[in-house]
PDB file of C-alpha atoms in Angstrom:
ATOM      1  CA  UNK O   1     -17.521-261.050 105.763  1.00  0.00           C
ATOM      2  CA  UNK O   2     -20.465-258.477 105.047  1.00  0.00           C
ATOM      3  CA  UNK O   3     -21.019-257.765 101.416  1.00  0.00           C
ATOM      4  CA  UNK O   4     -22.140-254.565 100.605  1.00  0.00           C
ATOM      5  CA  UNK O   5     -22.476-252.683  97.304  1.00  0.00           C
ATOM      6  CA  UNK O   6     -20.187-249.580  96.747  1.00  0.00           C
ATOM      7  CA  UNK O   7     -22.711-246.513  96.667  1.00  0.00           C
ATOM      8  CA  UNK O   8     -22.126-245.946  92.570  1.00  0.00           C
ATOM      9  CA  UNK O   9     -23.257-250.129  92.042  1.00  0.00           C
ATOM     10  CA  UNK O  10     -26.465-250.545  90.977  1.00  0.00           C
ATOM     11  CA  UNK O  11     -28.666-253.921  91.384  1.00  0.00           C
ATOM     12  CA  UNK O  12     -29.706-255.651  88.719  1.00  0.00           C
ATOM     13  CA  UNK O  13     -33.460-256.827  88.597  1.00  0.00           C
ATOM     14  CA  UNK O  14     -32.575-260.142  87.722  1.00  0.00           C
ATOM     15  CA  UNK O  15     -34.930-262.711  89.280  1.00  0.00           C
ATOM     16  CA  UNK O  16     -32.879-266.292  90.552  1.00  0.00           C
ATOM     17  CA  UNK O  17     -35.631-268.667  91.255  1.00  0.00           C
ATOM     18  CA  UNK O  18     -33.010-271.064  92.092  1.00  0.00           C
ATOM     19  CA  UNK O  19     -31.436-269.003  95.181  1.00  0.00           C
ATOM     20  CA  UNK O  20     -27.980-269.341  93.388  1.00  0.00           C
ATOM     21  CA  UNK O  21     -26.820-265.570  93.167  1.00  0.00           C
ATOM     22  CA  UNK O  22     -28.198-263.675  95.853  1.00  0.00           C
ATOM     23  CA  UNK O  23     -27.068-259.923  94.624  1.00  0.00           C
ATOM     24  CA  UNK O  24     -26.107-259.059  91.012  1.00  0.00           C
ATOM     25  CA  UNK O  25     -24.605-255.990  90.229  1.00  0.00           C
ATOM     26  CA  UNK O  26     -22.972-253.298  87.175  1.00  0.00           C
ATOM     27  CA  UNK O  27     -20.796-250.523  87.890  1.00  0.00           C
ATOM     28  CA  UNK O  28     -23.054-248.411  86.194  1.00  0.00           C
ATOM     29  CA  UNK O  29     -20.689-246.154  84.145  1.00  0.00           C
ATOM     30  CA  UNK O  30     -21.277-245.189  80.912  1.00  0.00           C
ATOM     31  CA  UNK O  31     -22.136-248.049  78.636  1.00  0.00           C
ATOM     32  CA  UNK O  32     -24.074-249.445  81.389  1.00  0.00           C
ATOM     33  CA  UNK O  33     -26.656-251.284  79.175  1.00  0.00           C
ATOM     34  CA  UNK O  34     -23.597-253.541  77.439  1.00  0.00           C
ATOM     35  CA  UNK O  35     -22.559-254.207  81.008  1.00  0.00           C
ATOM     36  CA  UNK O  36     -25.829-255.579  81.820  1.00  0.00           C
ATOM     37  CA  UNK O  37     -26.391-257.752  78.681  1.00  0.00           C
ATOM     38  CA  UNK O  38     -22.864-259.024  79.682  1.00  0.00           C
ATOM     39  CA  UNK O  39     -24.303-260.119  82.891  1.00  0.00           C
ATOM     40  CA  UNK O  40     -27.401-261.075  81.767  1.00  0.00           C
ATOM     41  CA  UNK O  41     -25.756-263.754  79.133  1.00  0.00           C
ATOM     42  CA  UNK O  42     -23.089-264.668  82.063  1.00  0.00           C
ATOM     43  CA  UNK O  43     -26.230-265.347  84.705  1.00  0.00           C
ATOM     44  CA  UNK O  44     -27.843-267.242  82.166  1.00  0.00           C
ATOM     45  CA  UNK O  45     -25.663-270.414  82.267  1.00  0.00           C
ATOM     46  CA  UNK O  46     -24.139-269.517  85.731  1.00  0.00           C
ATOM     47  CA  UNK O  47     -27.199-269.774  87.721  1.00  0.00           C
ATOM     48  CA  UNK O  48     -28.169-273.559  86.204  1.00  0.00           C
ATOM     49  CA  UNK O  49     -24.188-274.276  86.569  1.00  0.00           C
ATOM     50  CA  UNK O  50     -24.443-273.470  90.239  1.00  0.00           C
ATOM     51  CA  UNK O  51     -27.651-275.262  90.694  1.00  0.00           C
ATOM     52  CA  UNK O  52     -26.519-278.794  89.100  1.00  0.00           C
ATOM     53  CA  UNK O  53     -23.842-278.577  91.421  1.00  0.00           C
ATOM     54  CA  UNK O  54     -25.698-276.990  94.482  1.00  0.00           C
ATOM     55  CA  UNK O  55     -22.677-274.343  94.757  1.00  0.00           C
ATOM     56  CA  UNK O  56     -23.917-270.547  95.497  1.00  0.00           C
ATOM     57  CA  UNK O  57     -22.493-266.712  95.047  1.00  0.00           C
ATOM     58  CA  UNK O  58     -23.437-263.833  97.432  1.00  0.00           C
ATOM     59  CA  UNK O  59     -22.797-261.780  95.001  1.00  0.00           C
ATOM     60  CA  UNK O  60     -21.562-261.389  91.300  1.00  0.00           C
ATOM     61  CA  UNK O  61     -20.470-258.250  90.200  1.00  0.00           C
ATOM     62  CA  UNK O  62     -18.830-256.101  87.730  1.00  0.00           C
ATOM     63  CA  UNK O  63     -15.463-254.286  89.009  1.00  0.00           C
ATOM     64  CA  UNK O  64     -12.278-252.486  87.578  1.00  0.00           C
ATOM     65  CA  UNK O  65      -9.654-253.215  89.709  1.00  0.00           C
ATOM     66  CA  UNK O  66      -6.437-250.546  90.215  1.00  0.00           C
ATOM     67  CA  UNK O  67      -4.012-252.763  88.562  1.00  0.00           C
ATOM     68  CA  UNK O  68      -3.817-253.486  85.304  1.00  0.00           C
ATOM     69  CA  UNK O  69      -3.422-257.428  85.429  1.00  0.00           C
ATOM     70  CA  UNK O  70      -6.474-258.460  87.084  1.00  0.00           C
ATOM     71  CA  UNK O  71      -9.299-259.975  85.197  1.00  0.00           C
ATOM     72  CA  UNK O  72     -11.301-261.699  88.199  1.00  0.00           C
ATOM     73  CA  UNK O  73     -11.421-262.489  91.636  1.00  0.00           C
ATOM     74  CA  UNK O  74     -13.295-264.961  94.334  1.00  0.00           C
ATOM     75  CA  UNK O  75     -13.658-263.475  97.469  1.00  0.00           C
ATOM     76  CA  UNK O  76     -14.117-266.233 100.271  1.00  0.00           C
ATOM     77  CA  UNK O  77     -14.978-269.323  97.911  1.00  0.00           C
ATOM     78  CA  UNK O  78     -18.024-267.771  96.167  1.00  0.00           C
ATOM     79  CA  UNK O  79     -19.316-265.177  98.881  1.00  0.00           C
ATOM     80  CA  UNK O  80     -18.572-262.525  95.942  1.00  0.00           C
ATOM     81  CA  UNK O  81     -17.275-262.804  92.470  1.00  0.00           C
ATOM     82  CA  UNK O  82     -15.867-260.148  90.815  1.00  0.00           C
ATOM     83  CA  UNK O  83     -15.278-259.533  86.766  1.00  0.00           C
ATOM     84  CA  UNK O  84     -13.453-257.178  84.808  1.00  0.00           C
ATOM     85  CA  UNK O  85     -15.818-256.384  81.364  1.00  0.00           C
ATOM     86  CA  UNK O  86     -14.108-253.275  80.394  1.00  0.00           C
ATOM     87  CA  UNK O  87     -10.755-252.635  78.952  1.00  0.00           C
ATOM     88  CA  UNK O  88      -7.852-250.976  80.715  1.00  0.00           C
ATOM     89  CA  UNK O  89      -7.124-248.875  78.261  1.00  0.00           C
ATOM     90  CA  UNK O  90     -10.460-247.756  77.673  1.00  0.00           C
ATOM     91  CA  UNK O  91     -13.122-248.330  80.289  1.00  0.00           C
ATOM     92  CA  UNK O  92     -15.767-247.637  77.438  1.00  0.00           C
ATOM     93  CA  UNK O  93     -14.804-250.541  75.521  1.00  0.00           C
ATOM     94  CA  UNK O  94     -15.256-253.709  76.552  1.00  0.00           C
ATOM     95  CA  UNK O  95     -13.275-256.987  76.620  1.00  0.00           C
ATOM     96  CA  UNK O  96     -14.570-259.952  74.168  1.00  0.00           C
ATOM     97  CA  UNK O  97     -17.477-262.073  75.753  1.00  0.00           C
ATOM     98  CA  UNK O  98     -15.944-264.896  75.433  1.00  0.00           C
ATOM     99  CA  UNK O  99     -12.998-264.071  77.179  1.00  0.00           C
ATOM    100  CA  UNK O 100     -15.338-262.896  80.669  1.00  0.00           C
ATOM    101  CA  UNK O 101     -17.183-265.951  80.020  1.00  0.00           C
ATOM    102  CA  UNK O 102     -13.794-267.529  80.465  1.00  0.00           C
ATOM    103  CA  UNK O 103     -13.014-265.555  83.500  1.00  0.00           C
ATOM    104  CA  UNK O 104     -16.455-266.542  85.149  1.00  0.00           C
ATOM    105  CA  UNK O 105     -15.960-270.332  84.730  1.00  0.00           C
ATOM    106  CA  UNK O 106     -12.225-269.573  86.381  1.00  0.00           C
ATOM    107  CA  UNK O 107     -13.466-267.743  89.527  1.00  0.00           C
ATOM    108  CA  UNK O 108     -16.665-270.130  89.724  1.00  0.00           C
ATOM    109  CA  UNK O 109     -13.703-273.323  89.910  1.00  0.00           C
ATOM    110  CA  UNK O 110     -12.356-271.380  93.188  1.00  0.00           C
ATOM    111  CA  UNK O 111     -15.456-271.553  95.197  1.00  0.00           C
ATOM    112  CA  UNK O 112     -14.554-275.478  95.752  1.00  0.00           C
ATOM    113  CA  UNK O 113     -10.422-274.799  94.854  1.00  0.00           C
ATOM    114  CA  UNK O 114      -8.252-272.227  96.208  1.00  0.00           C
ATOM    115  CA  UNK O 115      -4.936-272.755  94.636  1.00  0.00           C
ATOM    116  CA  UNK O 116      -4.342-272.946  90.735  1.00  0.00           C
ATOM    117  CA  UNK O 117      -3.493-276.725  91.159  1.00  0.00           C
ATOM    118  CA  UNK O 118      -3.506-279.484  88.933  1.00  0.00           C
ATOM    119  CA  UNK O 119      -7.213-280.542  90.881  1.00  0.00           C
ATOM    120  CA  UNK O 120      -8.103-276.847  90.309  1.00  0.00           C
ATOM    121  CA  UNK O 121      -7.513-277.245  86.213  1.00  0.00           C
ATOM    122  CA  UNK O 122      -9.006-280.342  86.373  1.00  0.00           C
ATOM    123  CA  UNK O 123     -12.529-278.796  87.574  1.00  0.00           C
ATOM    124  CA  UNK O 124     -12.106-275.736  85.129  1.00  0.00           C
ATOM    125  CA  UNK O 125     -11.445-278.359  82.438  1.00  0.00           C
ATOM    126  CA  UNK O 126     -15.174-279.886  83.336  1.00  0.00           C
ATOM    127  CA  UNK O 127     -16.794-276.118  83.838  1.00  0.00           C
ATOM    128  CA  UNK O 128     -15.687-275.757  80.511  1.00  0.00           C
ATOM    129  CA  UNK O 129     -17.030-278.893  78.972  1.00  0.00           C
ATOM    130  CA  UNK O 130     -20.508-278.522  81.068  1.00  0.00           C
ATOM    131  CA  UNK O 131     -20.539-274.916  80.000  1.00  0.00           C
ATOM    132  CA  UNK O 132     -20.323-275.926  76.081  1.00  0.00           C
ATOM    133  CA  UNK O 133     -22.910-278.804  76.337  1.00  0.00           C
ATOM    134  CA  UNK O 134     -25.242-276.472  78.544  1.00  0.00           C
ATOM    135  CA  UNK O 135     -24.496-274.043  75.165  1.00  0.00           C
ATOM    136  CA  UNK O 136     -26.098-276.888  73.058  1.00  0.00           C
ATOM    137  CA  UNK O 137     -29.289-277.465  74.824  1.00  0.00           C
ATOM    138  CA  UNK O 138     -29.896-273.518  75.470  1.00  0.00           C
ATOM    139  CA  UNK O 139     -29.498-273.295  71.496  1.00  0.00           C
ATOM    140  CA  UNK O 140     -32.148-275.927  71.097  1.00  0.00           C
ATOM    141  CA  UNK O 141     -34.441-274.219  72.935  1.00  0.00           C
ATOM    142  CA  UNK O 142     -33.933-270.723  71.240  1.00  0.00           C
ATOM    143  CA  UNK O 143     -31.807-268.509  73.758  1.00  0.00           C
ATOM    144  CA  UNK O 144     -29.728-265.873  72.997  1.00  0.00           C
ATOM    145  CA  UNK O 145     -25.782-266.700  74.289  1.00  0.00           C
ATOM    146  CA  UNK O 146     -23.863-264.119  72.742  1.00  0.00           C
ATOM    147  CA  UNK O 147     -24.202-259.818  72.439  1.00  0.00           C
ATOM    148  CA  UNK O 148     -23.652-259.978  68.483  1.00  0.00           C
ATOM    149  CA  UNK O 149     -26.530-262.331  68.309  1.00  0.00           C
ATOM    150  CA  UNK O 150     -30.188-261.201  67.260  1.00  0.00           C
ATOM    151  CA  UNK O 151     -33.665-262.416  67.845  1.00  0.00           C
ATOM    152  CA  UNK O 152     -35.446-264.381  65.793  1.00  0.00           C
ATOM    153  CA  UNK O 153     -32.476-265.870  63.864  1.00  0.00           C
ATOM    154  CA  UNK O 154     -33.215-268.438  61.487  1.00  0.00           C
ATOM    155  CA  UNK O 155     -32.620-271.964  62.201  1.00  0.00           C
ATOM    156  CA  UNK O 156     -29.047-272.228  59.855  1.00  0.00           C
ATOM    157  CA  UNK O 157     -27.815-269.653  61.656  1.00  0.00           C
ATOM    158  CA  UNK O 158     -28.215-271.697  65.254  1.00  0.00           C
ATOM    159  CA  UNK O 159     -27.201-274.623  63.309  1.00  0.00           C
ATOM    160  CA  UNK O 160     -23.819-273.263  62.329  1.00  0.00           C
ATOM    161  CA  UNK O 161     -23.498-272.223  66.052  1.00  0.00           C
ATOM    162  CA  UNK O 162     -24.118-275.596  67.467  1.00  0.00           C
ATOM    163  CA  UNK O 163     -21.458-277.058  65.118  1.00  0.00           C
ATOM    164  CA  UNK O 164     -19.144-274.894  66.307  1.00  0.00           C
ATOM    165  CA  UNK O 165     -19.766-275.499  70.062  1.00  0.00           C
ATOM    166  CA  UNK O 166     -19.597-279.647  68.668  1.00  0.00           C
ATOM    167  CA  UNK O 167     -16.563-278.957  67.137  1.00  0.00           C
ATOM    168  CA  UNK O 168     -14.752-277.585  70.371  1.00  0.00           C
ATOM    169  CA  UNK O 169     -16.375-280.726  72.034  1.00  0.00           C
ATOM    170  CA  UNK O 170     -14.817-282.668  69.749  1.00  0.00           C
ATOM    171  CA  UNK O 171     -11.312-281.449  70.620  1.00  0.00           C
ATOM    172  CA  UNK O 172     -11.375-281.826  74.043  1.00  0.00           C
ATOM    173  CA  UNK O 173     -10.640-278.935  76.832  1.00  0.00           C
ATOM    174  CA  UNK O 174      -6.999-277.603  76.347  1.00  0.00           C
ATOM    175  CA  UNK O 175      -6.493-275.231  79.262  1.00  0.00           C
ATOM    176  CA  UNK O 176      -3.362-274.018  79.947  1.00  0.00           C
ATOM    177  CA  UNK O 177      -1.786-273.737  83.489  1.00  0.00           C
ATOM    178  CA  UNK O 178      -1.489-270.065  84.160  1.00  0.00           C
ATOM    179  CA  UNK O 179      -3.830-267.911  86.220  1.00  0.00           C
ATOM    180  CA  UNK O 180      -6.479-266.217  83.786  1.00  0.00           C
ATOM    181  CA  UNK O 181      -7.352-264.225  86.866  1.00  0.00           C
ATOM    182  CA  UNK O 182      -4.409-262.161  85.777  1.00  0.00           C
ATOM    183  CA  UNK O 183      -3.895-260.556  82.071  1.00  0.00           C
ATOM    184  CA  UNK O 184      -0.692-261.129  80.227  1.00  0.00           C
ATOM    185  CA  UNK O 185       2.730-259.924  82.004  1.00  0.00           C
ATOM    186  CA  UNK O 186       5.072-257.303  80.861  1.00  0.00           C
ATOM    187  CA  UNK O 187       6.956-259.337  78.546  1.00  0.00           C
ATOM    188  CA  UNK O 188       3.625-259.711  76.260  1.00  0.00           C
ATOM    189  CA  UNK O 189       2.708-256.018  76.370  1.00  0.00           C
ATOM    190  CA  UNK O 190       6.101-254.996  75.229  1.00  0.00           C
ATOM    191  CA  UNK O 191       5.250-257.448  72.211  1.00  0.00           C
ATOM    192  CA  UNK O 192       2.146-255.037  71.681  1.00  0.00           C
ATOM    193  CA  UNK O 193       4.301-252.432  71.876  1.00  0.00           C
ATOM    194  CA  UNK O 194       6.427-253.499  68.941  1.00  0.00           C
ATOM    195  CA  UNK O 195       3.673-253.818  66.975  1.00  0.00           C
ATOM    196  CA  UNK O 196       1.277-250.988  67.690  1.00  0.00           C
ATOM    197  CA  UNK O 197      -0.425-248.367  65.099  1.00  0.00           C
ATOM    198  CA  UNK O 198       0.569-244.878  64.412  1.00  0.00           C
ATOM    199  CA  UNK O 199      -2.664-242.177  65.422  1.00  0.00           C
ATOM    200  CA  UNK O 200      -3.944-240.013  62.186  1.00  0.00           C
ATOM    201  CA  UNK O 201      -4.090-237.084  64.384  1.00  0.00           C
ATOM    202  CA  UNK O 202      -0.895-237.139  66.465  1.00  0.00           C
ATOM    203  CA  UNK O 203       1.372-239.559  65.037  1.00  0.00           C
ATOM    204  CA  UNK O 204       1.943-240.945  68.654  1.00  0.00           C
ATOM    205  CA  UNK O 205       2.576-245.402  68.404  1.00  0.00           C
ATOM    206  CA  UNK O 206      -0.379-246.499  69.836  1.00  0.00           C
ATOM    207  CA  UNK O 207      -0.239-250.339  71.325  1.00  0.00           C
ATOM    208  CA  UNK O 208      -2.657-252.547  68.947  1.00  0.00           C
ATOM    209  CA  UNK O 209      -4.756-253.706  71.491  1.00  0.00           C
ATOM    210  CA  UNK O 210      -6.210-250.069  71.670  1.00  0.00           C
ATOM    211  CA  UNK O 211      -8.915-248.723  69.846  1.00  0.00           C
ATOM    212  CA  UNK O 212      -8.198-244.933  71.302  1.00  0.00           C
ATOM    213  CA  UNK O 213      -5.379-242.932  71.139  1.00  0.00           C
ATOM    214  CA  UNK O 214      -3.326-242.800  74.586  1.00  0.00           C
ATOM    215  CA  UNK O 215      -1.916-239.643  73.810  1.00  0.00           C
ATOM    216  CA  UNK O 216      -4.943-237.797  72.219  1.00  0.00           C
ATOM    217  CA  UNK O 217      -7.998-240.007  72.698  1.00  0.00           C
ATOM    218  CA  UNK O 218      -8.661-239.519  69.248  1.00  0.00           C
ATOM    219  CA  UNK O 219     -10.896-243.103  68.249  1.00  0.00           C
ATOM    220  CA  UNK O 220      -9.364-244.492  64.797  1.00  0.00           C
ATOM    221  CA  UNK O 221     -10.127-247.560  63.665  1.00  0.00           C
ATOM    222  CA  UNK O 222      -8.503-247.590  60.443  1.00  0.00           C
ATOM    223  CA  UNK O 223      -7.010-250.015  58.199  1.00  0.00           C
ATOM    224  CA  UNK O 224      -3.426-249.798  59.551  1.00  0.00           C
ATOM    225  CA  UNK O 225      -4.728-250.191  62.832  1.00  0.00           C
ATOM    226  CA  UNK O 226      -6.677-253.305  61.652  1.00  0.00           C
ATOM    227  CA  UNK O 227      -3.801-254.510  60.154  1.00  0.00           C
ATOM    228  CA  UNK O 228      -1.562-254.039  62.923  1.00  0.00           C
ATOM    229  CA  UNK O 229      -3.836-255.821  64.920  1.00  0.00           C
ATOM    230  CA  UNK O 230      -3.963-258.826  62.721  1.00  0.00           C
ATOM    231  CA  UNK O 231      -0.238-258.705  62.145  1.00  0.00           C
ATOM    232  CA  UNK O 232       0.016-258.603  65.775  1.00  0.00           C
ATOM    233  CA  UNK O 233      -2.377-261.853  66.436  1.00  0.00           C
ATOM    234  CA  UNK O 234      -1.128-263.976  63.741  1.00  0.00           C
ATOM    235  CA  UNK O 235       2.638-263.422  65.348  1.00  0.00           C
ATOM    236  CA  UNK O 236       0.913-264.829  68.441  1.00  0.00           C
ATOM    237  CA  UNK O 237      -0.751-267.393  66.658  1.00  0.00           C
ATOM    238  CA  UNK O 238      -4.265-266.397  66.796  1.00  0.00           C
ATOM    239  CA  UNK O 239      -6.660-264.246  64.722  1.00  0.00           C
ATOM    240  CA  UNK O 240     -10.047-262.295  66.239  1.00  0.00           C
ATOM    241  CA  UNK O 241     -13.384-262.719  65.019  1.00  0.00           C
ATOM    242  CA  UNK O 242     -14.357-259.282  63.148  1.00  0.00           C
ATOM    243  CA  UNK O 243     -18.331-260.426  64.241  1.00  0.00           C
ATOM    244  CA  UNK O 244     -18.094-262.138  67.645  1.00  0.00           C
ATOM    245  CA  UNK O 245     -14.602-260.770  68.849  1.00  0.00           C
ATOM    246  CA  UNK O 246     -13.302-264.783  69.479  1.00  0.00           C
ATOM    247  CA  UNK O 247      -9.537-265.077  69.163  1.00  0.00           C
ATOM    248  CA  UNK O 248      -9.127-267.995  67.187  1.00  0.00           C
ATOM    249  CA  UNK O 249      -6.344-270.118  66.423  1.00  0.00           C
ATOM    250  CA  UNK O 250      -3.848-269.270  63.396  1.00  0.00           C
ATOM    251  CA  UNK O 251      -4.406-272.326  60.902  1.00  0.00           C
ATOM    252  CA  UNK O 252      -8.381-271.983  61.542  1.00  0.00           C
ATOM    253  CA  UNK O 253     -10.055-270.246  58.330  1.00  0.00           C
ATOM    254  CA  UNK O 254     -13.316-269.632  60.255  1.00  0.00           C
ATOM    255  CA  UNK O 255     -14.338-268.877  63.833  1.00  0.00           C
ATOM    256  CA  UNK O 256     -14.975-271.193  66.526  1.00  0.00           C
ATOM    257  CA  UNK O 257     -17.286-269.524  67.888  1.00  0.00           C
ATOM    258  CA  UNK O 258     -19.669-268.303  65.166  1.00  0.00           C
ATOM    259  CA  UNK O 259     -18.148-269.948  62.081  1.00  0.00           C
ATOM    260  CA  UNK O 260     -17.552-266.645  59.938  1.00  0.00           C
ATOM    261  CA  UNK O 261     -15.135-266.581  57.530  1.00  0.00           C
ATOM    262  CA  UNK O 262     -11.412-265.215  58.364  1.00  0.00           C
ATOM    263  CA  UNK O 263     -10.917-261.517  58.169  1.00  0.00           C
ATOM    264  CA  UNK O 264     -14.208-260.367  56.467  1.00  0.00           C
ATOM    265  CA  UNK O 265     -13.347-257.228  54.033  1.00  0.00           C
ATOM    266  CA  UNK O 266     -13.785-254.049  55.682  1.00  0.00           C
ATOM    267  CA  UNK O 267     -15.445-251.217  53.415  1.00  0.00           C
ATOM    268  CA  UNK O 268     -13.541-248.460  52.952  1.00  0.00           C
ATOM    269  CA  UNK O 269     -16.837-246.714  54.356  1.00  0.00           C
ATOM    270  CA  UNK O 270     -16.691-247.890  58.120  1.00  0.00           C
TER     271      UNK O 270
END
């Protein structure tokens, strides 16, 4: 089919020596410029991914889809790739990296797998691994991977993010067989629900997952709402990164992903 860019899409100016991604595009709402150092970081490994394995996208794009479920889709085995960075609730804040990483790596095993098969996990399994190990070398030569990062960072710092990408190694992939094109079903967000944190300005119950009032749109991150929010991911056995965003698992006193320590104090200030 013809791929062509909805008028409000604008095209990135990202060169692909390679001939990998033909068209790269942002919705270019507000909040643009995090959009585009999402996709920036994402075409980063993508492009030498799809080179090692001589696999091409017409064109990778940012979208946000009607329903609330979708996270990513793979139109005609590569001919366009589409990825949700922006939260449903909110379409000014935007989901964790890792988690579109994630979502890239899923709709990139689709260009050779249609159905979400055991061969299909398989392949996402090694996306995964090559993904981390391409992660290693990238750090060795000084890139930037991750939005919270900054240049120039001193050579501990990488260090401590290389041990963390070993780490994972170390473990071994552990995906799960469910369709991370989709978010979680209805029986997870009425576990939100339960949870949830009460609004300062209009007492309405506000799911913890939020970071703006659905009733008001008043923005209040406050220490219930914090603590909702970690109530809320240690029920479900995980805990998120208050630097990088990462979800971690429950027993794990630092991230994964950037190795900071567990729930860093919040100042009463912020």
């Amino acid at each position: 089919m013809s791929v062509v860019l909805a008028p409000f899409a604008r095209v990135l100016p990202v060169h692909v020596s390679s001939r990998s991604i033909f068209r790269i595009s942002t919705l270019g709402w507000d909040g643009d410029a995090v959009a585009k150092r999402y996709m920036e970081l994402i075409v980063l490994r993508v492009e030498i991914i799809l080179k090692r394995r001589k696999w091409r996208v017409g064109h990778l794009k940012e979208f946000y889809p009607r329903t609330d479920r979708l996270l990513g889709l793979n139109c005609n085995h590569g001919e366009e790739i589409r990825l949700l960075f922006r939260s449903r609730e909110n379409s000014n804040v935007f989901l964790p990296f890792e988690q579109v990483l994630h979502t890239t790596l899923h709709e990139l095993a689709h260009i050779r797998i249609s159905r979400h098969n055991k061969a299909f996990y398989q392949l996402l399994d090694e996306l995964v691994e090559e993904c981390e190990k391409l992660e290693l070398e990238l750090l060795d030569g000084g890139a930037i991977l991750y939005p919270w990062q900054k240049p120039g960072e001193d050579a501990e710092t990488r260090a401590r993010m290389s041990t963390a990408v070993l780490n994972r190694l170390s473990r071994g992939n552990q995906t799960r067989e469910v369709c991370p094109d989709f978010a979680p079903g209805e029986e997870e967000v009425a576990d939100a629900d339960t949870a949830g944190w009460t609004c300062d300005r209009c007492s309405f119950r506000n799911s913890p997952l939020v970071i703006e009032c659905e009733m008001c749109s008043e923005e209040e991150v406050s220490r219930a709402m914090l603590a909702s929010l970690r109530q809320y991911e240690q029920e479900r056995n995980g805990w998120r990164c208050g630097r990088c965003t990462y979800i971690n698992e429950g027993d794990h006193t630092q991230c994964e992903m950037c190795l900071s320590e567990k729930y860093t104090v919040v100042s009463d200030n912020h």
